[in-house]
PDB file of C-alpha atoms in Angstrom:
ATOM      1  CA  UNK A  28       0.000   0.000   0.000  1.00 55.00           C
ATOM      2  CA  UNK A  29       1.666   3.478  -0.933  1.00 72.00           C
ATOM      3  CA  UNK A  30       2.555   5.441   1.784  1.00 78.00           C
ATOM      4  CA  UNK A  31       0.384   8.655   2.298  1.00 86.00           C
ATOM      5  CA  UNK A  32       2.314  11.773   2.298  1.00 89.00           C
ATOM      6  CA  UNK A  33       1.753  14.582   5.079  1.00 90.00           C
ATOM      7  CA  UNK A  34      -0.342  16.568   2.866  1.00 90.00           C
ATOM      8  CA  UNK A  35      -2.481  13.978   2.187  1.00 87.00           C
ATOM      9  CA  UNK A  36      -3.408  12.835   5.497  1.00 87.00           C
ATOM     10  CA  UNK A  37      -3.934  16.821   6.437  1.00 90.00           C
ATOM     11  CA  UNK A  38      -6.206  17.337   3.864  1.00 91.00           C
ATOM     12  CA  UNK A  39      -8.391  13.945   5.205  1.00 90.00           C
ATOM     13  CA  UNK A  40      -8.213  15.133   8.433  1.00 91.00           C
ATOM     14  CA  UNK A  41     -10.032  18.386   7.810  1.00 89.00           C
ATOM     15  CA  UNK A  42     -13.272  16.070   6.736  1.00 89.00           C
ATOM     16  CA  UNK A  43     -12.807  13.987  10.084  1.00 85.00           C
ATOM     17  CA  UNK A  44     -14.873  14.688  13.384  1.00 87.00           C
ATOM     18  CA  UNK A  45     -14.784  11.520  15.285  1.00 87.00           C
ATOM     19  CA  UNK A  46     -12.163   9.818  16.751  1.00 86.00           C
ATOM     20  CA  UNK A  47     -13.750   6.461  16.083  1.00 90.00           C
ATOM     21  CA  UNK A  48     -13.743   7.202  12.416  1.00 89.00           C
ATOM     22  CA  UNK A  49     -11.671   4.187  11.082  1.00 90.00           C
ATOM     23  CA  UNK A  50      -9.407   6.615   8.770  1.00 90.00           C
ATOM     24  CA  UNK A  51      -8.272   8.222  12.050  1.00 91.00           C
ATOM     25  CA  UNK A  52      -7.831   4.825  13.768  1.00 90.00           C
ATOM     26  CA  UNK A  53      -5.410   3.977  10.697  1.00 89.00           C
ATOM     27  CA  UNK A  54      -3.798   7.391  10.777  1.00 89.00           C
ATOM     28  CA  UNK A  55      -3.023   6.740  14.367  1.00 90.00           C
ATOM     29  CA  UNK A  56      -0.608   4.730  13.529  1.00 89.00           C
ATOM     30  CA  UNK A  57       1.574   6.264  11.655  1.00 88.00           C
ATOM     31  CA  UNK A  58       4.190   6.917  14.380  1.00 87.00           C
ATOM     32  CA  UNK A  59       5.522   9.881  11.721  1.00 89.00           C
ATOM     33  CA  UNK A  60       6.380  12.880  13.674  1.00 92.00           C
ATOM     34  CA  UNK A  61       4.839  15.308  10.928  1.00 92.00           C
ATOM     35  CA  UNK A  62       1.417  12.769  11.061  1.00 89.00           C
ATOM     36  CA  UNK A  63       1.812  12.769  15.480  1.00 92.00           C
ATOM     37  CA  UNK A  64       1.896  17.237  15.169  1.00 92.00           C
ATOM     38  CA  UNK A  65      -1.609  16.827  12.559  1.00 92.00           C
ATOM     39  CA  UNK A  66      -3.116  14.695  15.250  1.00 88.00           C
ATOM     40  CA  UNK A  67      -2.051  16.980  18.030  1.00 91.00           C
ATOM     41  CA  UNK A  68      -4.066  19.815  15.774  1.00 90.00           C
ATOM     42  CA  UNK A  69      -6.717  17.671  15.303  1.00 89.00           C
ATOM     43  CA  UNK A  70      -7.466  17.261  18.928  1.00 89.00           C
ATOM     44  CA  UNK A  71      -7.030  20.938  19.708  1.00 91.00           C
ATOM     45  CA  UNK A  72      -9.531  22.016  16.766  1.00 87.00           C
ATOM     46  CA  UNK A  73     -12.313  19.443  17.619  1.00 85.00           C
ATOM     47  CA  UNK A  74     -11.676  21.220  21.320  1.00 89.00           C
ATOM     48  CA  UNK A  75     -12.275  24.850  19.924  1.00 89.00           C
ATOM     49  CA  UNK A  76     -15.300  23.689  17.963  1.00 86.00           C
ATOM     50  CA  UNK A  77     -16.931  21.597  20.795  1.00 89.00           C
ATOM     51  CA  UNK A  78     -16.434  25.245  23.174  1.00 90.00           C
ATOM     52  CA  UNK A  79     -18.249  26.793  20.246  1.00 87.00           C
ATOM     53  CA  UNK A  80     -20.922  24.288  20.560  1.00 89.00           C
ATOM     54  CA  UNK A  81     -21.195  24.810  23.819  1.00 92.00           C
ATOM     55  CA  UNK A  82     -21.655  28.884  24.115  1.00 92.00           C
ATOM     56  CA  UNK A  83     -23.424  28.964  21.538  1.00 93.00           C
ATOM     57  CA  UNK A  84     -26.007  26.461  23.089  1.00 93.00           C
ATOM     58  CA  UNK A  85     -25.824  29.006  25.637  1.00 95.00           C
ATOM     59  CA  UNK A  86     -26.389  31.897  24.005  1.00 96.00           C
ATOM     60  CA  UNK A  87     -29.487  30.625  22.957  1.00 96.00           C
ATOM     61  CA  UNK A  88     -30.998  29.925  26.368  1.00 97.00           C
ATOM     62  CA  UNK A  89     -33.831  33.150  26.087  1.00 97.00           C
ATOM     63  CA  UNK A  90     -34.128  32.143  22.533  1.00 98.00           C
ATOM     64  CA  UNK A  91     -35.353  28.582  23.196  1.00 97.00           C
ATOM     65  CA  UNK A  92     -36.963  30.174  26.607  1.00 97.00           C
ATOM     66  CA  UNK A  93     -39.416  31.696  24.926  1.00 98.00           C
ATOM     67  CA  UNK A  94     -40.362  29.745  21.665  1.00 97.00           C
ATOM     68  CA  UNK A  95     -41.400  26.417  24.505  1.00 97.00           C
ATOM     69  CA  UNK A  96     -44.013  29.065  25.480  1.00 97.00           C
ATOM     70  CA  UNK A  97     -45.267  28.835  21.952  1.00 97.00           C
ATOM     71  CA  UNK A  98     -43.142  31.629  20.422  1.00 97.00           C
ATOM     72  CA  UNK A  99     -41.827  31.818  17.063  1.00 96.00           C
ATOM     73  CA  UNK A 100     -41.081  34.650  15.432  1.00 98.00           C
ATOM     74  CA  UNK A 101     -37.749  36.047  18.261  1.00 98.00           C
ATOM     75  CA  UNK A 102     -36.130  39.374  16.861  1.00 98.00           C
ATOM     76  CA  UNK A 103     -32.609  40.454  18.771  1.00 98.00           C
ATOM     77  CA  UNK A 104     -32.332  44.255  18.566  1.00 98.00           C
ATOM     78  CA  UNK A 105     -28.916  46.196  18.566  1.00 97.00           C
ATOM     79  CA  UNK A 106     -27.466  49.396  17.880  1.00 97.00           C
ATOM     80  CA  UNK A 107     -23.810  50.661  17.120  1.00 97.00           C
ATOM     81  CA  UNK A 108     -22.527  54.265  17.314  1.00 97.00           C
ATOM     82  CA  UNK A 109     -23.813  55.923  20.790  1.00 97.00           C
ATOM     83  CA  UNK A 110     -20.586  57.123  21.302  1.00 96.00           C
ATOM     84  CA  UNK A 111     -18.749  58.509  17.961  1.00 98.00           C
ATOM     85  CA  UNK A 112     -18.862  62.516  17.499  1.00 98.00           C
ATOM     86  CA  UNK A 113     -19.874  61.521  14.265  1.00 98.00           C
ATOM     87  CA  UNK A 114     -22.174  59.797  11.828  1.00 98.00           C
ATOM     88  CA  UNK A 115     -25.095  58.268  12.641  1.00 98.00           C
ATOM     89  CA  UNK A 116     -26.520  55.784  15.058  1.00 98.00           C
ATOM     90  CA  UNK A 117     -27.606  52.576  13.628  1.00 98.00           C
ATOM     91  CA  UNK A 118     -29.947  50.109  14.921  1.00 98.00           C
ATOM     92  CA  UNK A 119     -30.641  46.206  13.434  1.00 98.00           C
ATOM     93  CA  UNK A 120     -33.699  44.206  13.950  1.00 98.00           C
ATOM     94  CA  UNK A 121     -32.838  40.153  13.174  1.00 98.00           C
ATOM     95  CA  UNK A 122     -35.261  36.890  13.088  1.00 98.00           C
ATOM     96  CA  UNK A 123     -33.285  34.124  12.974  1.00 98.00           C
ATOM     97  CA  UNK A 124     -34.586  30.362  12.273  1.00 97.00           C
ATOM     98  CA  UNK A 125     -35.021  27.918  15.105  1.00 96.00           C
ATOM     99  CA  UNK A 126     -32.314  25.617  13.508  1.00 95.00           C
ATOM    100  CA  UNK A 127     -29.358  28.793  12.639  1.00 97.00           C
ATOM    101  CA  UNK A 128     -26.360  27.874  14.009  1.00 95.00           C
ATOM    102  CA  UNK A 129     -23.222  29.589  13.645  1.00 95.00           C
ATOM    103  CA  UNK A 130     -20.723  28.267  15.719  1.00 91.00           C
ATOM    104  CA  UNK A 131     -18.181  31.657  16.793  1.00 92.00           C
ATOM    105  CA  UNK A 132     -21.112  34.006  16.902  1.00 93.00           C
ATOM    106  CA  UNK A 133     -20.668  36.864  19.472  1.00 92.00           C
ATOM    107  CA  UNK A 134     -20.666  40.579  20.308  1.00 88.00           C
ATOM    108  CA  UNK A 135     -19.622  42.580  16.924  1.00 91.00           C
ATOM    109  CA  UNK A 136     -16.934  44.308  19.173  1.00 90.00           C
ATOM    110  CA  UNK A 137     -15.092  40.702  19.691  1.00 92.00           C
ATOM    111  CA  UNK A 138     -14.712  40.019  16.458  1.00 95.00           C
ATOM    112  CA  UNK A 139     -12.195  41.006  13.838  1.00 95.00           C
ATOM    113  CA  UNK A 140     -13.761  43.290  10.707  1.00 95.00           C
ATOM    114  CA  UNK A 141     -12.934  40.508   8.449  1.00 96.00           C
ATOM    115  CA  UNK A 142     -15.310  37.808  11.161  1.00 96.00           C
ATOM    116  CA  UNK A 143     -17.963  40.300  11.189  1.00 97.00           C
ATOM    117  CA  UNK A 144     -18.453  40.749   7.318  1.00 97.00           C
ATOM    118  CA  UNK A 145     -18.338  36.916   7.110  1.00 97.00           C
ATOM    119  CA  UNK A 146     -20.755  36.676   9.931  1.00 97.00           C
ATOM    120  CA  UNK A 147     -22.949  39.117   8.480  1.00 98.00           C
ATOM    121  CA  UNK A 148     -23.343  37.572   4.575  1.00 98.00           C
ATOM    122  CA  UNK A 149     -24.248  34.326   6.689  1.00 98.00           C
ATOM    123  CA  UNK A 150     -26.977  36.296   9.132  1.00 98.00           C
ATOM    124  CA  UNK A 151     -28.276  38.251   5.617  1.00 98.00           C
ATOM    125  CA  UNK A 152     -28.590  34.460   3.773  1.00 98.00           C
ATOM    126  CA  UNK A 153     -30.144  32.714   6.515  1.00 98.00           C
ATOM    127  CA  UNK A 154     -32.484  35.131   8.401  1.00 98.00           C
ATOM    128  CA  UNK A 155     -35.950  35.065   8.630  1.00 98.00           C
ATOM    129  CA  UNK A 156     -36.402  38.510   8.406  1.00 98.00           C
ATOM    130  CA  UNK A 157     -33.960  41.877   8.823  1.00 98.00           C
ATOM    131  CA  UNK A 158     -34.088  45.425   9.521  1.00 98.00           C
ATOM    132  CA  UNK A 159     -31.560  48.405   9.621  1.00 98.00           C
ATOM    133  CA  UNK A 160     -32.727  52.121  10.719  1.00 98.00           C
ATOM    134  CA  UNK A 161     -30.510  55.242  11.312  1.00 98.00           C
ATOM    135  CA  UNK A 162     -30.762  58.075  12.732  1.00 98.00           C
ATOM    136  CA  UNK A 163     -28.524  61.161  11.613  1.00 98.00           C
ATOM    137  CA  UNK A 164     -26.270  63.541  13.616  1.00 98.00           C
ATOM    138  CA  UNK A 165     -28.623  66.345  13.374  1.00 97.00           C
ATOM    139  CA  UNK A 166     -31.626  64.581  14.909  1.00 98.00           C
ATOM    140  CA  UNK A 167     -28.983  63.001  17.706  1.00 98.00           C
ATOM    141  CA  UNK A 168     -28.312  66.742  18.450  1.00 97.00           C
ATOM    142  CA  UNK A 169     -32.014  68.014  18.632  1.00 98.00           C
ATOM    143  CA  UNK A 170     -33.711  64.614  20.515  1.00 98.00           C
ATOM    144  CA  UNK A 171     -30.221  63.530  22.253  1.00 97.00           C
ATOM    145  CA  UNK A 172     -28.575  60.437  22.194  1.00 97.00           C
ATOM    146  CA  UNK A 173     -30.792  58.093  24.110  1.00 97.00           C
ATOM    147  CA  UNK A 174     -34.105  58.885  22.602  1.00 97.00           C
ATOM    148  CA  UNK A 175     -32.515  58.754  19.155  1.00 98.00           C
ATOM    149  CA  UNK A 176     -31.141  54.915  20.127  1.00 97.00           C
ATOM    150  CA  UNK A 177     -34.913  54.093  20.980  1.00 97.00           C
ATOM    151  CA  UNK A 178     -35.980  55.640  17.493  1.00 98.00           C
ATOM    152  CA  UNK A 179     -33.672  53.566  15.890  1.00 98.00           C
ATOM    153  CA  UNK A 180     -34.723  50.457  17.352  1.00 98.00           C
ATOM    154  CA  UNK A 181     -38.410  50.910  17.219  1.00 98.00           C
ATOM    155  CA  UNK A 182     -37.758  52.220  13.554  1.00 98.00           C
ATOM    156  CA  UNK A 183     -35.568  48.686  12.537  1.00 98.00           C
ATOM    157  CA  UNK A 184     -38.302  47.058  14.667  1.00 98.00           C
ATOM    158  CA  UNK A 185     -41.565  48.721  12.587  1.00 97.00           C
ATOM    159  CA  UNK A 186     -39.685  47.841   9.298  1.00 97.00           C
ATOM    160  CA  UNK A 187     -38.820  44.154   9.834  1.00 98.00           C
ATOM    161  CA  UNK A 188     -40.812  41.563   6.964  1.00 97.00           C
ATOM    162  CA  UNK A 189     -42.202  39.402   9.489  1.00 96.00           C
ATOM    163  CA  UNK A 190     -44.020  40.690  12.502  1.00 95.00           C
ATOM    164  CA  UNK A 191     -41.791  39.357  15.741  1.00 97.00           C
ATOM    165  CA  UNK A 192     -43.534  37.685  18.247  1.00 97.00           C
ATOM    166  CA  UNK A 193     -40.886  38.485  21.238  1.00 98.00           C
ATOM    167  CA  UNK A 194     -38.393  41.623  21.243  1.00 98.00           C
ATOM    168  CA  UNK A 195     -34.594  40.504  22.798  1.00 98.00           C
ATOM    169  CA  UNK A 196     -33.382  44.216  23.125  1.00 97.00           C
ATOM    170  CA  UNK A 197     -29.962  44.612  24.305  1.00 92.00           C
ATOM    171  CA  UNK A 198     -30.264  46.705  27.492  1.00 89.00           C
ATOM    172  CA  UNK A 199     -32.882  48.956  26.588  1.00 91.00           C
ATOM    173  CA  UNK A 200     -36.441  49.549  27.815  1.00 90.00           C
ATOM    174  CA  UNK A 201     -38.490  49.655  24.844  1.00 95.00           C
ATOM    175  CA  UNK A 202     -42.749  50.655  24.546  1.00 93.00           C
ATOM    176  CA  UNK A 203     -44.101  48.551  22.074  1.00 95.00           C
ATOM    177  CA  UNK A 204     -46.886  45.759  21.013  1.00 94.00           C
ATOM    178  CA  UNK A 205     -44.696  43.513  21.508  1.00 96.00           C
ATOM    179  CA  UNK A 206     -43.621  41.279  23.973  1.00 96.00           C
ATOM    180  CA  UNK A 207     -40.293  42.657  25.168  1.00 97.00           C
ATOM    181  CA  UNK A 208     -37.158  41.027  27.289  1.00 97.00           C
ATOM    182  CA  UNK A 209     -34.281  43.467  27.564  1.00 96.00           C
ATOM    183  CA  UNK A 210     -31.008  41.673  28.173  1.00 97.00           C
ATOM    184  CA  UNK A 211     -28.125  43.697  30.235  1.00 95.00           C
ATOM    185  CA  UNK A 212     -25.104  42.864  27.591  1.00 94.00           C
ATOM    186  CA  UNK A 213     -27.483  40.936  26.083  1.00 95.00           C
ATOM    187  CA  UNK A 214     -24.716  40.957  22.600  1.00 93.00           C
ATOM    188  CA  UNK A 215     -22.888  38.626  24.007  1.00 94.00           C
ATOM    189  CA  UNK A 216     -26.017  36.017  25.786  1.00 96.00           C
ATOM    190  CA  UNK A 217     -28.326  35.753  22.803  1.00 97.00           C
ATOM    191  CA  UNK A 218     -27.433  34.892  19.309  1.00 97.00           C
ATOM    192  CA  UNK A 219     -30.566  37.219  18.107  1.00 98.00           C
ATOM    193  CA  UNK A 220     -29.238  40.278  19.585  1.00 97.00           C
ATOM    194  CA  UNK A 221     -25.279  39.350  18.622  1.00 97.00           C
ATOM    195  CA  UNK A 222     -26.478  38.845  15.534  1.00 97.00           C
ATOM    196  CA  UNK A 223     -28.137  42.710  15.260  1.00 97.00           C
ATOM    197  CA  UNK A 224     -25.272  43.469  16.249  1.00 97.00           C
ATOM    198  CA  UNK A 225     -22.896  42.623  14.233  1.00 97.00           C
ATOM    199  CA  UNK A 226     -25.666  43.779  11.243  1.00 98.00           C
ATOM    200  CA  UNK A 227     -25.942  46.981  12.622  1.00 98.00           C
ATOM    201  CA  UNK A 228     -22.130  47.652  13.239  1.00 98.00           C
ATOM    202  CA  UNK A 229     -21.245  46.259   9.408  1.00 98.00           C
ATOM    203  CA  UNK A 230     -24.151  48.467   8.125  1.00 98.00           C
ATOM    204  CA  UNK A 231     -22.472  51.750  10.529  1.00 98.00           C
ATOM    205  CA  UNK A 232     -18.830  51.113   9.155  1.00 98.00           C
ATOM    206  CA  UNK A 233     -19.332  50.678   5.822  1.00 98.00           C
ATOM    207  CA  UNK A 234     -21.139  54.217   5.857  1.00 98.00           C
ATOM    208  CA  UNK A 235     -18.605  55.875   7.410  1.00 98.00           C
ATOM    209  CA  UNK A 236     -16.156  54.257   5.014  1.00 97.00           C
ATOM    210  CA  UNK A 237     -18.436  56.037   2.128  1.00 97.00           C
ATOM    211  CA  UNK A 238     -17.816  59.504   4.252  1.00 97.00           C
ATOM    212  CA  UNK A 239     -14.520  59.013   4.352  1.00 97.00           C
ATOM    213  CA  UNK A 240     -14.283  59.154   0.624  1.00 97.00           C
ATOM    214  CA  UNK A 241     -15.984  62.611   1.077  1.00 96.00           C
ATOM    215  CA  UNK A 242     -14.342  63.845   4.161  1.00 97.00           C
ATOM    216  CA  UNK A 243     -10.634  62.115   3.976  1.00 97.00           C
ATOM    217  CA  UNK A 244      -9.364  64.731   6.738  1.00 96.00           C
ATOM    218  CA  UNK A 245     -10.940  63.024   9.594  1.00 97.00           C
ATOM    219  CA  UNK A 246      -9.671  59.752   9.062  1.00 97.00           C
ATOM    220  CA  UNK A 247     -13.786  58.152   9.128  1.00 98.00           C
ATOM    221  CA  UNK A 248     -12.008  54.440   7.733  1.00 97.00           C
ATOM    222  CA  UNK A 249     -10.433  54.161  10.597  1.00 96.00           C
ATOM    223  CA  UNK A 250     -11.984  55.527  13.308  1.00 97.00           C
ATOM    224  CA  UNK A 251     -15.578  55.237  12.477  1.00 97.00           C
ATOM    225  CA  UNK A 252     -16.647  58.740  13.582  1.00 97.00           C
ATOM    226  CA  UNK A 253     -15.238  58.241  17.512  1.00 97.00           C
ATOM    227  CA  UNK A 254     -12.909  60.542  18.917  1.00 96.00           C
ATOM    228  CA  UNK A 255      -9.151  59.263  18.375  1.00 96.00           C
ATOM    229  CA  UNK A 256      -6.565  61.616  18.263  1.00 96.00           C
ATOM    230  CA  UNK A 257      -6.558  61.889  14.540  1.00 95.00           C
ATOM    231  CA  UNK A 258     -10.263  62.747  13.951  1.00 97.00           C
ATOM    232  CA  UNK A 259      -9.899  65.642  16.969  1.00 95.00           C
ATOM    233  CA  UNK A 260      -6.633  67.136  14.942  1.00 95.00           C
ATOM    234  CA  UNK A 261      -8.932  66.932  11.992  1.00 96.00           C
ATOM    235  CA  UNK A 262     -11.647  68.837  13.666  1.00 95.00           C
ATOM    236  CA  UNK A 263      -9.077  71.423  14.820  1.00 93.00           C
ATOM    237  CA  UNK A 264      -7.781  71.958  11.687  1.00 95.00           C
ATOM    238  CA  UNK A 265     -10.822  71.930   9.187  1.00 95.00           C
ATOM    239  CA  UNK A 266     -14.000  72.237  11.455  1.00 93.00           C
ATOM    240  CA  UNK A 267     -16.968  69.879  11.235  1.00 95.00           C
ATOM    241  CA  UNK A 268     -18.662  68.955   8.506  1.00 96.00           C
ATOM    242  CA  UNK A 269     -22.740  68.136   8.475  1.00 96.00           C
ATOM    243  CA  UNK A 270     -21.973  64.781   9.924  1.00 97.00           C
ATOM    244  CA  UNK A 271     -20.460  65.830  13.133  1.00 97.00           C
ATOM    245  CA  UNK A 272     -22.623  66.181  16.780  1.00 98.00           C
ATOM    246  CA  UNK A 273     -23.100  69.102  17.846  1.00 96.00           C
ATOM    247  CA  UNK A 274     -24.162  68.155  21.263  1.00 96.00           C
ATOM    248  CA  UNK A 275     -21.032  65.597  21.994  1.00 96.00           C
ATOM    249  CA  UNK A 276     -18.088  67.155  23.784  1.00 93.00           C
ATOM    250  CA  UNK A 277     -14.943  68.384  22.341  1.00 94.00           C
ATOM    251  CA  UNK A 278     -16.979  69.551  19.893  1.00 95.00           C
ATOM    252  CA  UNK A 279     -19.982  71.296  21.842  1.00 93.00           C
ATOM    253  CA  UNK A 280     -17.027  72.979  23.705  1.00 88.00           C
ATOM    254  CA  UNK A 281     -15.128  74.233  20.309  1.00 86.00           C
ATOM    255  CA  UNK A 282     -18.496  76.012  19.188  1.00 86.00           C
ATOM    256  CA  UNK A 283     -18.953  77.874  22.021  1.00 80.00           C
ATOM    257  CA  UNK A 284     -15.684  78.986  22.245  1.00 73.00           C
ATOM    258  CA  UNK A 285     -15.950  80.362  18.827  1.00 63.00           C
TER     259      UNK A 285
END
């Protein structure tokens, strides 16, 4: 029987989830110190998914809470961009199915840009129903920050395809028809709301990415409209533009000084 090279064996590995699978019984015993370091991977992998497995199991404890009280339709709600001095704040409605699983799912702020825009082309495919609502700067400035959060929400909420049965808001009190469970970091304890989440942020940078273009002196593709050092140096140098808040300190300061 020809001998399997290294490559080989890696690239059967990759397909193999059991231990009692009889190719990994046979590539046990290869005593090969290249095979022995795949195996050693192999163990360590099938480790990191079966942790997956198990948060996100957890993470869908108020999920599968309320649909064995007969509910079906569960929306997470979300928002990104309370804190930036500029752009607006974005909120995401999501219905996931009952059977979405997506192993590595978590808070949008855990996970690298390159997870989230995966994570979000799988949540866009496989949802029942989504929603994204924004409200501008100008608006932040004249209803303030909090009450233009709610707006958001109830706005991604009112827009959503199918009507949601039970609201998962991430800590937020919310008036509405429906029923409503709000969940204190609730992004990272329910799939639904990590997966508005990470909607919501993806939706919120890849505007600001589009300002950028428009607005290159503040540096918007990097910093997303929060205050770093180079967006406040390019405030200082060319003002604001119709994007900034008004209302958010350094900049409420700088106009009253002027």
């Amino acid at each position: 029987m020809k001998v399997q090279t290294i490559a080989e064996i890696e690239k059967q590995l990759n397909d193999i989830k059991a231990e009692s699978d009889p190719i990994f019984k046979r590539i046990q015993q290869d005593e090969r110190k290249g095979v022995q370091h795949l195996i050693h991977k192999w163990h360590r992998r099938m480790q990191q998914e079966r942790q997956l497995q198990v948060k996100f199991n957890e993470m869908n404890v108020y999920e599968n809470k309320w649909r064995a009280q007969g509910y079906k339709y569960i929306a997470g709600v979300d928002e990104v961009g309370r804190g930036p001095l500029a752009g607006p704040v974005v909120a995401a409605a999501v219905i996931l199915p009952k059977d979405f699983f997506l192993p590595g799912i978590d808070d949008s702020k855990k996970l690298t840009e390159k997870k989230r825009n995966e994570y979000d082309e799988i949540i866009r495919r496989e949802a029942i129903a989504i929603s994204v609502a924004k409200i501008d700067a100008g608006e932040i400035d004249t209803i303030n920050i909090y009450e233009a959060t709610k707006k958001a929400m109830l706005a991604a909420i009112a827009s959503l395809a199918s009507s949601p049965d039970v609201l998962l808001v991430d800590a937020m009190k919310l008036e509405t028809p429906f029923v409503v469970e709000s969940i204190i970091k609730g992004d990272a304890k329910s799939v639904s709301i990590a997966a508005a989440s990470i909607v919501a942020k993806v939706a919120r940078d890849s505007l600001m990415v589009e300002l950028s273009a428009e607005f290159p002196e503040y540096g918007f593709q990097n910093n997303m409209g929060y205050g770093t050092k180079e967006h406040i140096e390019g405030i200082q140098m060319h003002g604001i533009t119709p994007y900034h808040r008004k209302s958010f300190a350094p900049i409420k300061d700088m106009l009253l000084n002027e």
